Amino acid sequence: MQTLRASKCGLSTALLPASILDVIDALTKAGYVAYIVGGGVRDLMLGQNPKDFDAVTNATPLQIKEVFGRRCRIIGRRFELAHVYSGRELIEVATFRAPPKKEVTSSAGMILRDNNWGTIEQDFIRRDFSINTLYYQPRKDIILDFCNAVDDVQSKTLRLLGDPQTRFEEDPVRMLRALRFAAKLNFSIDKNILKVFTPELTHLLSDVSPHRLYDESQKLFTSGHLNRVLPMLIQFDVWKQLFAEAKPKITLFIERVAKNTDQRISIGKTINPAFFYAVLLWEIFLERCNFYLSKGVVPAEARAQAGLDVLKRQATRTIIPRFAETFIREVWEMQTRLLNPKPQQIEALSGHARFRAGFDFLLLREKSGDETTMGMGAWWDAYQLMSVDEKERVIGQYNRQRTRSRRQTQSVDVSEVKTPHQQTEIEPLVNEPEPRSRRTRKVKPHLDERVLEKGTSQSGEIHADHPILKRKRVKRDLTQVIFGPTQ
Ligand code: ATP
Ligand code: MG
């Protein structure tokens, strides 16, 4: 074990939030030893902004509770620890752990209970990667390094303590952590890990509780390097373990959203991990919708049932909390509403609680080349920036187009309109205000003159195979309807 001067490693109390210092000081004052450990120390050393700071102490959870009183809650069963509130922040305080006793591991070697208190040396051994084992005492300005972890930080190497196969078997989630850290820190993965990181081992993730996998998936989504980690999930055969039905394929849409998510995080904007779930499961949701439609189920019911099905299957891997599931289904439902709004509902729709997420989703689909959005992403983008008068004008315009198109679809065979090479467009929305008096005089070219090939449309245009144009009353065949839990 080496004791290093923290200031020589680039650490100082000035870099720490008051909350973690408060926790370390209170425990020290009560006669315990306490250190900052894990990602906080690692990230500070790398010059990165730590997501949070974790503390570790020789006080047991009950003793921690005695020190902090009502500011402290003991959580976890498999892995008991204390949550201490300091100001508005929450600090995780763990107790030094000894290796788990034999009888609390599963037949596959997975640790089922890990609440055997021990010494700092024992605690170090059971941590995962060397770079996560640096113990920092800020008031003493020291770092305890038990395994030359500082060298691994400097050489940017992700190394597991102990035998990688055993460590992954003990806790398969470490495989996800390995990919997350490698992507986030841009570290190379030690060859001993790579040797055992095989589909046989990733398969063990299916034994991990779907709740824990959801938490880990959230950490992946919010790592700030989603775009880098996604290909790794496929490469290491982890994708299938996390996402029940979504094919291991990074579509242009997924890639665009991943980049967008990383960008938002880099500029300090919040992100909703459920949004990324909505993106990942979008294609499979559409496939499921088509399945129900092909069975003659009316569209609204097909969508509702498909949403339920897809999320239910996903829950076998990661349990998405109810509020997040509702969010995902609303974002999907918003796609239909935004694509085919009733004119009189347009303004209300733009003020809907789920509008922003639904619109972002639509625009990202469109920007990644999804032509089925019919340019409505750009339409809504423009709409939101318009004055009241402009809005009124474009809604009127949209309404007239809608009525005209409906009349045409009544006389035209729908299959004709749908052929890819014969698409007609409705004029785009424009930002410039137009005098009201000119509204009625505007001459629009005949539909035939505006036939476009698929893919040639500018954003802001609506095509003739827009749902508005081909909407037909579907006669419900109740014998075919598959009723879901909502009915
Ligand atoms: P970050 O908070 O940036 O995601 P972290 O390394 O701090 O990364 P946490 O999940 O906060 O990760 O865990 C804190 C510390 O607890 C880790 O640094 C590691 O030492 C230890 N740890 C966490 N999860 C495991 C695990 N599954 N196996 C072994 N040790 C773990
Ligand atoms: Mg942490």
Coordinates of C-alpha atoms and ligand atoms in Angstrom, one line a residue:
M1 CA 0.0 0.0 0.0
Q2 CA 1.3 3.5 -0.9
T3 CA 0.3 6.7 0.8
L4 CA 0.4 9.5 -1.7
R5 CA 0.1 13.2 -1.2
A6 CA -3.2 14.1 -2.7
S7 CA -2.2 17.6 -3.8
K8 CA 0.6 16.0 -5.9
C9 CA -2.1 14.0 -7.7
G10 CA -4.1 17.1 -8.5
L11 CA -6.6 16.9 -5.7
S12 CA -7.5 19.5 -3.1
T13 CA -10.4 20.4 -0.9
A14 CA -11.1 23.3 -3.1
L15 CA -12.3 20.8 -5.8
L16 CA -14.8 19.2 -3.4
P17 CA -18.4 20.2 -2.7
A18 CA -19.3 21.2 0.9
S19 CA -21.6 18.2 1.1
I20 CA -18.9 15.5 1.0
L21 CA -16.6 17.5 3.3
D22 CA -19.5 17.8 5.7
V23 CA -20.0 14.0 5.7
I24 CA -16.3 13.2 6.1
D25 CA -15.9 15.8 8.9
A26 CA -18.9 14.6 10.8
L27 CA -17.8 11.0 10.8
T28 CA -14.2 11.9 11.7
K29 CA -15.5 14.0 14.6
A30 CA -17.6 11.1 15.9
G31 CA -14.3 9.0 16.1
Y32 CA -14.6 7.0 12.8
V33 CA -12.3 6.9 9.9
A34 CA -13.8 8.1 6.6
Y35 CA -12.6 8.5 3.0
I36 CA -13.9 9.6 -0.3
V37 CA -13.6 6.6 -2.6
G38 CA -14.6 5.5 -6.1
G39 CA -15.6 7.6 -9.1
G40 CA -15.2 11.0 -7.5
V41 CA -11.5 10.5 -6.8
R42 CA -10.9 8.8 -10.1
D43 CA -12.6 11.6 -12.1
L44 CA -10.9 14.4 -10.2
M45 CA -7.5 12.8 -11.0
L46 CA -8.4 12.7 -14.6
G47 CA -9.5 16.3 -14.6
Q48 CA -13.1 15.4 -15.1
N49 CA -16.2 16.7 -13.3
P50 CA -17.3 13.9 -11.0
K51 CA -21.0 12.9 -11.2
D52 CA -21.0 12.4 -7.4
F53 CA -18.9 11.5 -4.4
D54 CA -19.1 8.3 -2.4
A55 CA -17.8 8.0 1.1
V56 CA -16.6 4.9 3.0
T57 CA -16.1 4.5 6.7
N58 CA -15.5 1.9 9.4
A59 CA -18.9 3.0 11.0
T60 CA -21.7 0.5 10.5
P61 CA -24.9 1.7 8.9
L62 CA -26.5 1.9 12.3
Q63 CA -23.6 4.0 13.7
I64 CA -23.8 6.2 10.6
K65 CA -27.5 6.7 11.4
E66 CA -26.5 7.7 14.9
V67 CA -24.1 10.3 13.6
F68 CA -26.5 11.9 11.1
G69 CA -29.9 11.2 12.7
R70 CA -32.8 12.2 10.5
R71 CA -30.5 13.2 7.6
C72 CA -29.7 9.5 7.2
R73 CA -31.6 6.6 5.7
I74 CA -30.3 3.0 5.6
I75 CA -31.1 1.4 2.2
G76 CA -30.5 -1.9 0.4
R77 CA -30.7 -5.4 1.5
R78 CA -28.2 -7.3 -0.7
F79 CA -25.9 -4.3 -0.3
E80 CA -26.8 -2.3 2.8
L81 CA -25.6 1.3 2.9
A82 CA -26.5 4.7 4.2
H83 CA -27.9 7.7 2.3
V84 CA -26.9 10.9 4.0
Y85 CA -28.5 14.2 3.0
S86 CA -26.2 17.1 3.1
G87 CA -27.8 20.3 2.0
R88 CA -29.6 19.4 -1.2
E89 CA -27.2 16.6 -2.0
L90 CA -27.3 13.0 -1.2
I91 CA -24.1 11.2 -0.4
E92 CA -23.8 7.4 -0.4
V93 CA -21.9 6.2 2.7
A94 CA -20.8 2.6 2.7
T95 CA -19.2 0.6 5.5
F96 CA -15.9 -1.2 4.9
R97 CA -16.8 -4.7 3.7
A98 CA -15.1 -8.0 4.1
P99 CA -15.4 -10.7 1.4
P100 CA -18.8 -12.3 1.4
K101 CA -19.3 -15.6 3.2
K102 CA -19.6 -18.7 1.0
E103 CA -23.2 -19.5 1.8
V104 CA -24.6 -16.2 0.5
T105 CA -23.5 -16.8 -3.1
S106 CA -25.8 -18.4 -5.8
S107 CA -24.9 -21.7 -7.6
A108 CA -23.6 -19.6 -10.5
G109 CA -21.2 -17.8 -8.1
M110 CA -23.3 -14.6 -7.8
I111 CA -23.1 -12.7 -4.5
L112 CA -26.6 -12.6 -3.1
R113 CA -25.8 -10.7 0.1
D114 CA -22.8 -8.6 0.8
N115 CA -23.1 -7.1 4.3
N116 CA -20.1 -8.6 6.0
W117 CA -18.2 -5.6 7.6
G118 CA -14.4 -5.6 7.6
T119 CA -11.2 -3.6 7.4
I120 CA -10.1 -1.1 4.7
E121 CA -7.8 -3.7 3.3
Q122 CA -10.7 -6.1 2.9
D123 CA -12.8 -3.4 1.5
F124 CA -10.3 -2.5 -1.2
I125 CA -10.1 -6.2 -2.4
R126 CA -13.9 -6.4 -3.1
R127 CA -14.1 -3.3 -5.2
D128 CA -14.3 -3.8 -9.0
F129 CA -11.7 -1.9 -11.0
S130 CA -8.3 -0.7 -9.8
I131 CA -9.1 2.9 -10.7
N132 CA -12.1 2.8 -8.4
T133 CA -10.1 1.8 -5.3
L134 CA -8.4 5.1 -4.4
Y135 CA -9.2 6.2 -0.8
Y136 CA -8.9 10.0 -0.4
Q137 CA -8.8 11.7 3.0
P138 CA -9.1 15.4 2.1
R139 CA -8.3 16.9 5.5
K140 CA -5.1 14.9 5.8
D141 CA -4.3 15.5 2.1
I142 CA -3.6 11.8 1.5
I143 CA -4.6 9.1 -0.9
L144 CA -4.3 5.4 -0.1
D145 CA -3.3 3.3 -3.1
F146 CA -3.4 -0.4 -2.5
C147 CA -2.7 -1.7 -6.0
N148 CA -0.8 0.9 -8.1
A149 CA -4.1 2.2 -9.2
V150 CA -2.6 5.6 -9.9
D151 CA -0.5 4.0 -12.6
D152 CA -3.7 2.6 -14.2
V153 CA -5.3 6.0 -14.1
Q154 CA -2.3 7.5 -15.8
S155 CA -2.0 4.7 -18.4
K156 CA -5.8 4.8 -19.0
T157 CA -6.2 1.1 -18.3
L158 CA -9.3 -0.6 -17.0
R159 CA -8.1 -3.5 -14.8
L160 CA -10.3 -5.7 -12.6
L161 CA -9.0 -6.7 -9.2
G162 CA -8.5 -10.5 -9.0
D163 CA -9.5 -13.1 -11.5
P164 CA -11.8 -11.4 -14.1
Q165 CA -13.9 -14.5 -14.7
T166 CA -14.7 -14.9 -10.9
R167 CA -15.3 -11.2 -10.5
F168 CA -17.8 -11.2 -13.4
E169 CA -19.5 -14.3 -12.0
E170 CA -19.8 -12.7 -8.6
D171 CA -21.5 -9.7 -10.1
P172 CA -22.3 -9.8 -13.8
V173 CA -23.2 -6.0 -13.7
R174 CA -19.5 -5.4 -13.6
M175 CA -19.5 -6.3 -17.3
L176 CA -21.8 -3.3 -17.9
R177 CA -19.7 -1.1 -15.7
A178 CA -16.6 -2.2 -17.6
L179 CA -18.1 -1.0 -20.9
R180 CA -19.5 2.2 -19.3
F181 CA -16.1 3.2 -17.8
A182 CA -14.2 2.2 -20.9
A183 CA -16.5 4.4 -23.0
K184 CA -16.8 7.3 -20.6
L185 CA -13.1 7.6 -19.7
N186 CA -11.8 6.4 -23.1
F187 CA -9.8 3.7 -21.3
S188 CA -8.5 0.5 -22.9
I189 CA -9.8 -2.7 -21.4
D190 CA -7.2 -4.9 -19.9
K191 CA -6.5 -8.0 -22.0
N192 CA -7.3 -10.3 -19.1
I193 CA -10.8 -8.9 -19.1
L194 CA -11.2 -9.2 -22.8
K195 CA -10.2 -12.9 -22.7
V196 CA -13.2 -13.8 -20.6
F197 CA -15.7 -11.2 -21.9
T198 CA -17.5 -13.8 -24.0
P199 CA -21.2 -14.4 -24.8
E200 CA -21.2 -17.3 -22.2
L201 CA -20.3 -14.8 -19.5
T202 CA -22.6 -12.0 -20.7
H203 CA -25.4 -14.5 -20.6
L204 CA -25.1 -14.3 -16.8
L205 CA -26.7 -10.8 -17.0
S206 CA -30.0 -12.6 -17.4
D207 CA -29.8 -13.6 -13.7
V208 CA -29.5 -10.0 -12.6
S209 CA -32.7 -8.4 -11.4
P210 CA -34.5 -6.3 -14.0
H211 CA -34.6 -3.4 -11.5
R212 CA -30.9 -3.4 -11.2
L213 CA -30.4 -3.7 -14.9
Y214 CA -32.7 -0.7 -15.4
D215 CA -30.6 1.4 -13.1
E216 CA -27.5 0.3 -15.0
S217 CA -29.1 1.1 -18.3
Q218 CA -29.9 4.5 -17.1
K219 CA -26.3 5.0 -16.1
L220 CA -25.2 4.0 -19.6
F221 CA -27.7 6.4 -21.2
T222 CA -26.5 9.3 -19.0
S223 CA -22.8 8.5 -19.2
G224 CA -22.3 11.3 -21.6
H225 CA -20.7 8.8 -24.1
L226 CA -23.7 6.9 -25.2
N227 CA -22.6 7.1 -28.8
R228 CA -19.4 5.3 -27.9
V229 CA -20.9 2.7 -25.6
L230 CA -23.7 1.5 -27.9
P231 CA -21.4 -0.3 -30.5
M232 CA -19.7 -1.8 -27.5
L233 CA -23.0 -3.3 -26.3
I234 CA -23.2 -5.1 -29.6
Q235 CA -19.6 -6.0 -29.8
F236 CA -19.6 -7.6 -26.4
D237 CA -23.0 -9.3 -26.9
V238 CA -24.6 -7.3 -24.1
W239 CA -27.3 -5.6 -26.1
K240 CA -29.5 -8.7 -26.2
Q241 CA -29.3 -9.0 -22.4
L242 CA -30.6 -5.4 -21.9
F243 CA -33.2 -4.9 -24.6
A244 CA -35.7 -7.7 -25.0
E245 CA -36.8 -7.2 -28.6
A246 CA -34.8 -4.4 -30.0
K247 CA -32.5 -5.8 -32.7
P248 CA -28.8 -5.3 -32.0
K249 CA -28.6 -2.6 -34.6
I250 CA -27.8 1.0 -34.3
T251 CA -30.2 2.7 -36.7
L252 CA -29.5 6.2 -38.0
F253 CA -32.3 7.4 -35.6
I254 CA -30.7 5.7 -32.6
E255 CA -27.3 7.1 -33.5
R256 CA -28.6 10.6 -33.9
V257 CA -30.4 10.6 -30.6
A258 CA -27.3 9.1 -28.9
K259 CA -25.2 11.9 -30.2
N260 CA -27.8 14.4 -29.3
T261 CA -28.1 13.0 -25.7
D262 CA -24.3 13.2 -25.3
Q263 CA -24.3 16.7 -26.5
R264 CA -27.0 17.8 -24.1
I265 CA -25.1 16.2 -21.2
S266 CA -21.9 18.0 -22.3
I267 CA -23.5 21.4 -22.0
G268 CA -25.2 20.5 -18.7
K269 CA -28.7 20.0 -20.0
T270 CA -30.9 17.4 -18.4
I271 CA -31.9 14.2 -20.2
N272 CA -34.7 11.8 -19.7
P273 CA -33.4 8.2 -20.0
A274 CA -37.0 7.1 -20.8
F275 CA -36.7 9.1 -24.0
F276 CA -33.9 6.9 -25.1
Y277 CA -35.9 3.8 -24.3
A278 CA -38.7 5.2 -26.5
V279 CA -36.1 5.6 -29.3
L280 CA -34.6 2.1 -28.9
L281 CA -38.0 0.4 -28.9
W282 CA -39.5 2.5 -31.6
E283 CA -39.0 0.2 -34.5
I284 CA -40.2 -2.8 -32.6
F285 CA -43.2 -0.8 -31.6
L286 CA -44.0 0.0 -35.2
E287 CA -43.6 -3.7 -36.2
R288 CA -46.0 -4.6 -33.4
C289 CA -48.5 -2.0 -34.6
N290 CA -48.3 -3.4 -38.1
F291 CA -48.9 -6.9 -36.7
Y292 CA -52.2 -5.7 -35.1
L293 CA -53.2 -3.7 -38.1
S294 CA -52.7 -6.7 -40.3
K295 CA -55.1 -8.5 -38.0
G296 CA -57.7 -5.8 -38.7
V297 CA -57.4 -4.0 -35.4
V298 CA -58.2 -0.3 -35.6
P299 CA -55.2 1.9 -35.5
A300 CA -55.7 3.5 -32.1
E301 CA -56.1 0.1 -30.5
A302 CA -53.3 -1.3 -32.5
R303 CA -51.0 1.4 -31.1
A304 CA -52.2 1.0 -27.5
Q305 CA -51.8 -2.7 -27.6
A306 CA -48.4 -2.6 -29.3
G307 CA -47.1 -0.2 -26.7
L308 CA -48.3 -2.4 -23.9
D309 CA -46.8 -5.5 -25.5
V310 CA -43.4 -4.0 -26.2
L311 CA -43.0 -2.5 -22.7
K312 CA -44.2 -5.8 -21.2
R313 CA -41.5 -7.7 -23.1
Q314 CA -38.9 -5.1 -22.1
A315 CA -39.8 -5.5 -18.5
T316 CA -38.4 -9.0 -18.6
R317 CA -35.0 -7.4 -19.0
T318 CA -35.2 -4.0 -17.4
I319 CA -38.2 -3.0 -15.3
I320 CA -39.1 0.4 -16.5
P321 CA -40.9 2.4 -13.8
R322 CA -44.5 3.0 -14.4
F323 CA -44.1 6.8 -14.9
A324 CA -41.4 6.2 -17.4
E325 CA -43.5 3.6 -19.2
T326 CA -46.4 6.2 -19.4
F327 CA -43.9 8.7 -20.8
I328 CA -42.7 6.4 -23.5
R329 CA -46.2 5.5 -24.6
E330 CA -47.2 9.1 -24.6
V331 CA -44.2 10.0 -26.8
W332 CA -45.2 7.3 -29.2
E333 CA -48.8 8.3 -29.3
M334 CA -47.8 11.9 -29.8
Q335 CA -46.1 10.8 -33.1
T336 CA -49.5 10.1 -34.6
R337 CA -51.1 13.2 -33.2
L338 CA -48.3 15.5 -34.5
L339 CA -48.2 13.8 -37.8
N340 CA -51.9 14.2 -38.4
P341 CA -53.3 17.0 -36.1
K342 CA -56.8 18.1 -36.3
P343 CA -56.6 21.8 -37.3
Q344 CA -58.7 23.0 -34.4
Q345 CA -56.4 21.1 -32.0
I346 CA -53.1 22.3 -33.3
E347 CA -52.6 25.1 -30.8
A348 CA -53.7 23.1 -27.8
L349 CA -51.4 20.3 -28.9
S350 CA -48.4 22.6 -28.9
G351 CA -49.2 23.3 -25.2
H352 CA -49.6 19.7 -24.2
A353 CA -47.4 18.4 -21.4
R354 CA -45.8 15.8 -23.7
F355 CA -45.5 18.1 -26.8
R356 CA -41.9 18.9 -26.3
A357 CA -40.7 15.3 -26.0
G358 CA -43.0 14.2 -28.8
F359 CA -41.8 17.0 -31.0
D360 CA -38.2 16.3 -30.3
F361 CA -38.7 12.7 -31.1
L362 CA -40.4 13.5 -34.4
L363 CA -37.8 16.0 -35.4
L364 CA -35.0 13.6 -34.6
R365 CA -36.7 10.9 -36.6
E366 CA -36.9 13.4 -39.5
K367 CA -33.4 14.5 -39.2
S368 CA -32.2 11.0 -39.3
G369 CA -33.8 10.5 -42.7
D370 CA -37.2 9.0 -41.7
E371 CA -39.4 10.1 -44.5
T372 CA -42.6 8.8 -42.9
T373 CA -42.7 12.0 -40.8
M374 CA -43.8 13.8 -44.0
G375 CA -41.8 16.9 -43.0
M376 CA -44.1 17.4 -40.0
G377 CA -41.1 17.8 -37.7
A378 CA -40.0 20.9 -39.6
W379 CA -43.6 22.0 -39.8
W380 CA -44.0 22.0 -36.0
D381 CA -40.5 23.5 -35.6
A382 CA -41.6 26.5 -37.7
Y383 CA -45.0 26.7 -36.1
Q384 CA -43.7 27.2 -32.6
L385 CA -41.8 30.3 -33.7
M386 CA -44.8 32.0 -35.3
S387 CA -46.9 34.9 -34.2
V388 CA -50.5 34.4 -33.4
D389 CA -51.5 35.8 -36.8
E390 CA -49.1 33.6 -38.6
K391 CA -50.3 30.6 -36.7
E392 CA -53.8 31.3 -37.6
R393 CA -52.8 31.7 -41.3
V394 CA -50.9 28.4 -41.4
I395 CA -53.6 26.5 -39.6
G396 CA -56.1 27.8 -42.1
Q397 CA -53.8 26.8 -44.9
Y398 CA -53.4 23.4 -43.4
N399 CA -57.1 23.0 -43.0
R400 CA -57.8 23.8 -46.6
Q401 CA -55.1 21.4 -47.8
R402 CA -56.5 18.7 -45.5
T403 CA -60.1 19.1 -46.8
R404 CA -58.9 19.2 -50.4
S405 CA -56.8 16.1 -49.9
R406 CA -59.6 14.3 -48.3
R407 CA -61.9 15.0 -51.2
Q408 CA -59.2 13.7 -53.6
T409 CA -58.6 10.6 -51.6
Q410 CA -62.3 9.8 -51.8
S411 CA -62.1 9.7 -55.6
V412 CA -58.6 8.3 -55.9
D413 CA -57.7 4.7 -55.1
V414 CA -55.5 4.8 -51.9
S415 CA -53.1 2.3 -53.3
E416 CA -52.3 4.7 -56.2
V417 CA -51.5 7.5 -53.8
K418 CA -49.2 5.2 -51.9
T419 CA -46.8 4.2 -54.7
P420 CA -43.4 5.6 -53.8
H421 CA -42.8 7.4 -57.1
Q422 CA -46.1 9.2 -57.1
Q423 CA -46.2 11.3 -54.1
T424 CA -47.8 14.7 -54.0
E425 CA -47.0 17.3 -51.5
I426 CA -48.9 20.0 -49.7
E427 CA -47.1 23.3 -49.7
P428 CA -44.6 23.9 -46.9
L429 CA -45.2 26.0 -43.9
V430 CA -43.3 29.3 -44.1
N431 CA -42.2 31.6 -41.5
E432 CA -42.9 34.8 -43.2
P433 CA -46.1 36.4 -42.3
E434 CA -48.5 37.0 -45.2
P435 CA -51.1 39.7 -45.4
R436 CA -54.5 38.3 -44.6
S437 CA -55.9 39.9 -47.8
R438 CA -53.7 37.7 -50.0
R439 CA -54.6 34.6 -48.3
T440 CA -57.6 33.9 -50.5
R441 CA -56.0 35.1 -53.7
K442 CA -53.1 32.7 -53.5
V443 CA -53.1 30.4 -56.4
K444 CA -51.8 26.9 -55.8
P445 CA -50.4 24.7 -58.5
H446 CA -52.5 21.8 -59.5
L447 CA -51.7 18.6 -57.6
D448 CA -50.4 16.9 -60.7
E449 CA -47.7 19.6 -61.2
R450 CA -46.3 18.9 -57.8
V451 CA -45.6 15.2 -58.1
L452 CA -42.4 14.5 -56.3
E453 CA -40.2 11.5 -56.0
K454 CA -39.8 10.1 -52.5
G455 CA -36.9 11.7 -50.8
T456 CA -36.9 14.9 -52.9
S457 CA -39.1 16.9 -50.6
Q458 CA -37.8 19.8 -48.5
S459 CA -38.5 19.8 -44.8
G460 CA -41.7 21.5 -44.0
E461 CA -43.6 19.7 -46.7
I462 CA -46.5 17.2 -46.3
H463 CA -46.8 14.4 -48.8
A464 CA -49.9 13.0 -50.3
D465 CA -49.4 9.7 -48.5
H466 CA -49.7 11.7 -45.3
P467 CA -52.2 9.9 -43.1
I468 CA -54.6 12.8 -43.5
L469 CA -54.9 12.0 -47.1
K470 CA -55.4 8.3 -46.8
R471 CA -57.5 8.1 -43.7
K472 CA -60.5 5.9 -44.1
R473 CA -63.1 5.0 -41.7
V474 CA -62.2 1.5 -40.6
K475 CA -65.0 -0.8 -39.9
R476 CA -64.3 -2.5 -36.6
D477 CA -64.5 -6.2 -36.6
L478 CA -64.9 -6.9 -32.9
T479 CA -64.1 -10.6 -33.3
Q480 CA -60.6 -9.6 -34.4
V481 CA -59.9 -7.1 -31.6
I482 CA -57.4 -8.2 -29.1
F483 CA -58.2 -6.6 -25.8
G484 CA -55.4 -5.4 -23.6
P485 CA -55.2 -4.5 -19.9
T486 CA -56.4 -1.0 -20.6
Q487 CA -59.8 -2.1 -21.8
Ligands
ATP1 P1 -19.7 6.8 -11.2 O1 -20.4 7.2 -9.9 O2 -19.0 7.8 -11.9 O3 -20.7 6.0 -12.1 P2 -18.3 5.0 -9.5 O4 -17.0 4.2 -9.7 O5 -18.3 6.0 -8.4 O6 -18.7 5.6 -10.9 P3 -20.5 3.9 -8.1 O7 -21.6 3.0 -8.6 O8 -20.9 5.2 -7.6 O9 -19.5 4.0 -9.2 O10 -19.8 3.0 -7.0 C1 -18.8 3.6 -6.1 C2 -17.7 2.6 -5.9 O11 -18.2 1.4 -5.3 C3 -17.0 2.2 -7.2 O12 -16.0 3.1 -7.5 C4 -16.4 0.9 -6.7 O13 -15.2 1.0 -6.0 C5 -17.5 0.3 -5.9 N1 -18.4 -0.5 -6.6 C6 -19.6 -0.1 -7.2 N2 -20.2 -1.1 -7.8 C7 -19.4 -2.2 -7.7 C8 -19.6 -3.5 -8.1 N3 -20.6 -4.0 -8.8 N4 -18.6 -4.4 -7.7 C9 -17.5 -4.0 -7.0 N5 -17.4 -2.7 -6.5 C10 -18.3 -1.8 -6.9
MG2 MG -20.0 7.2 -7.8

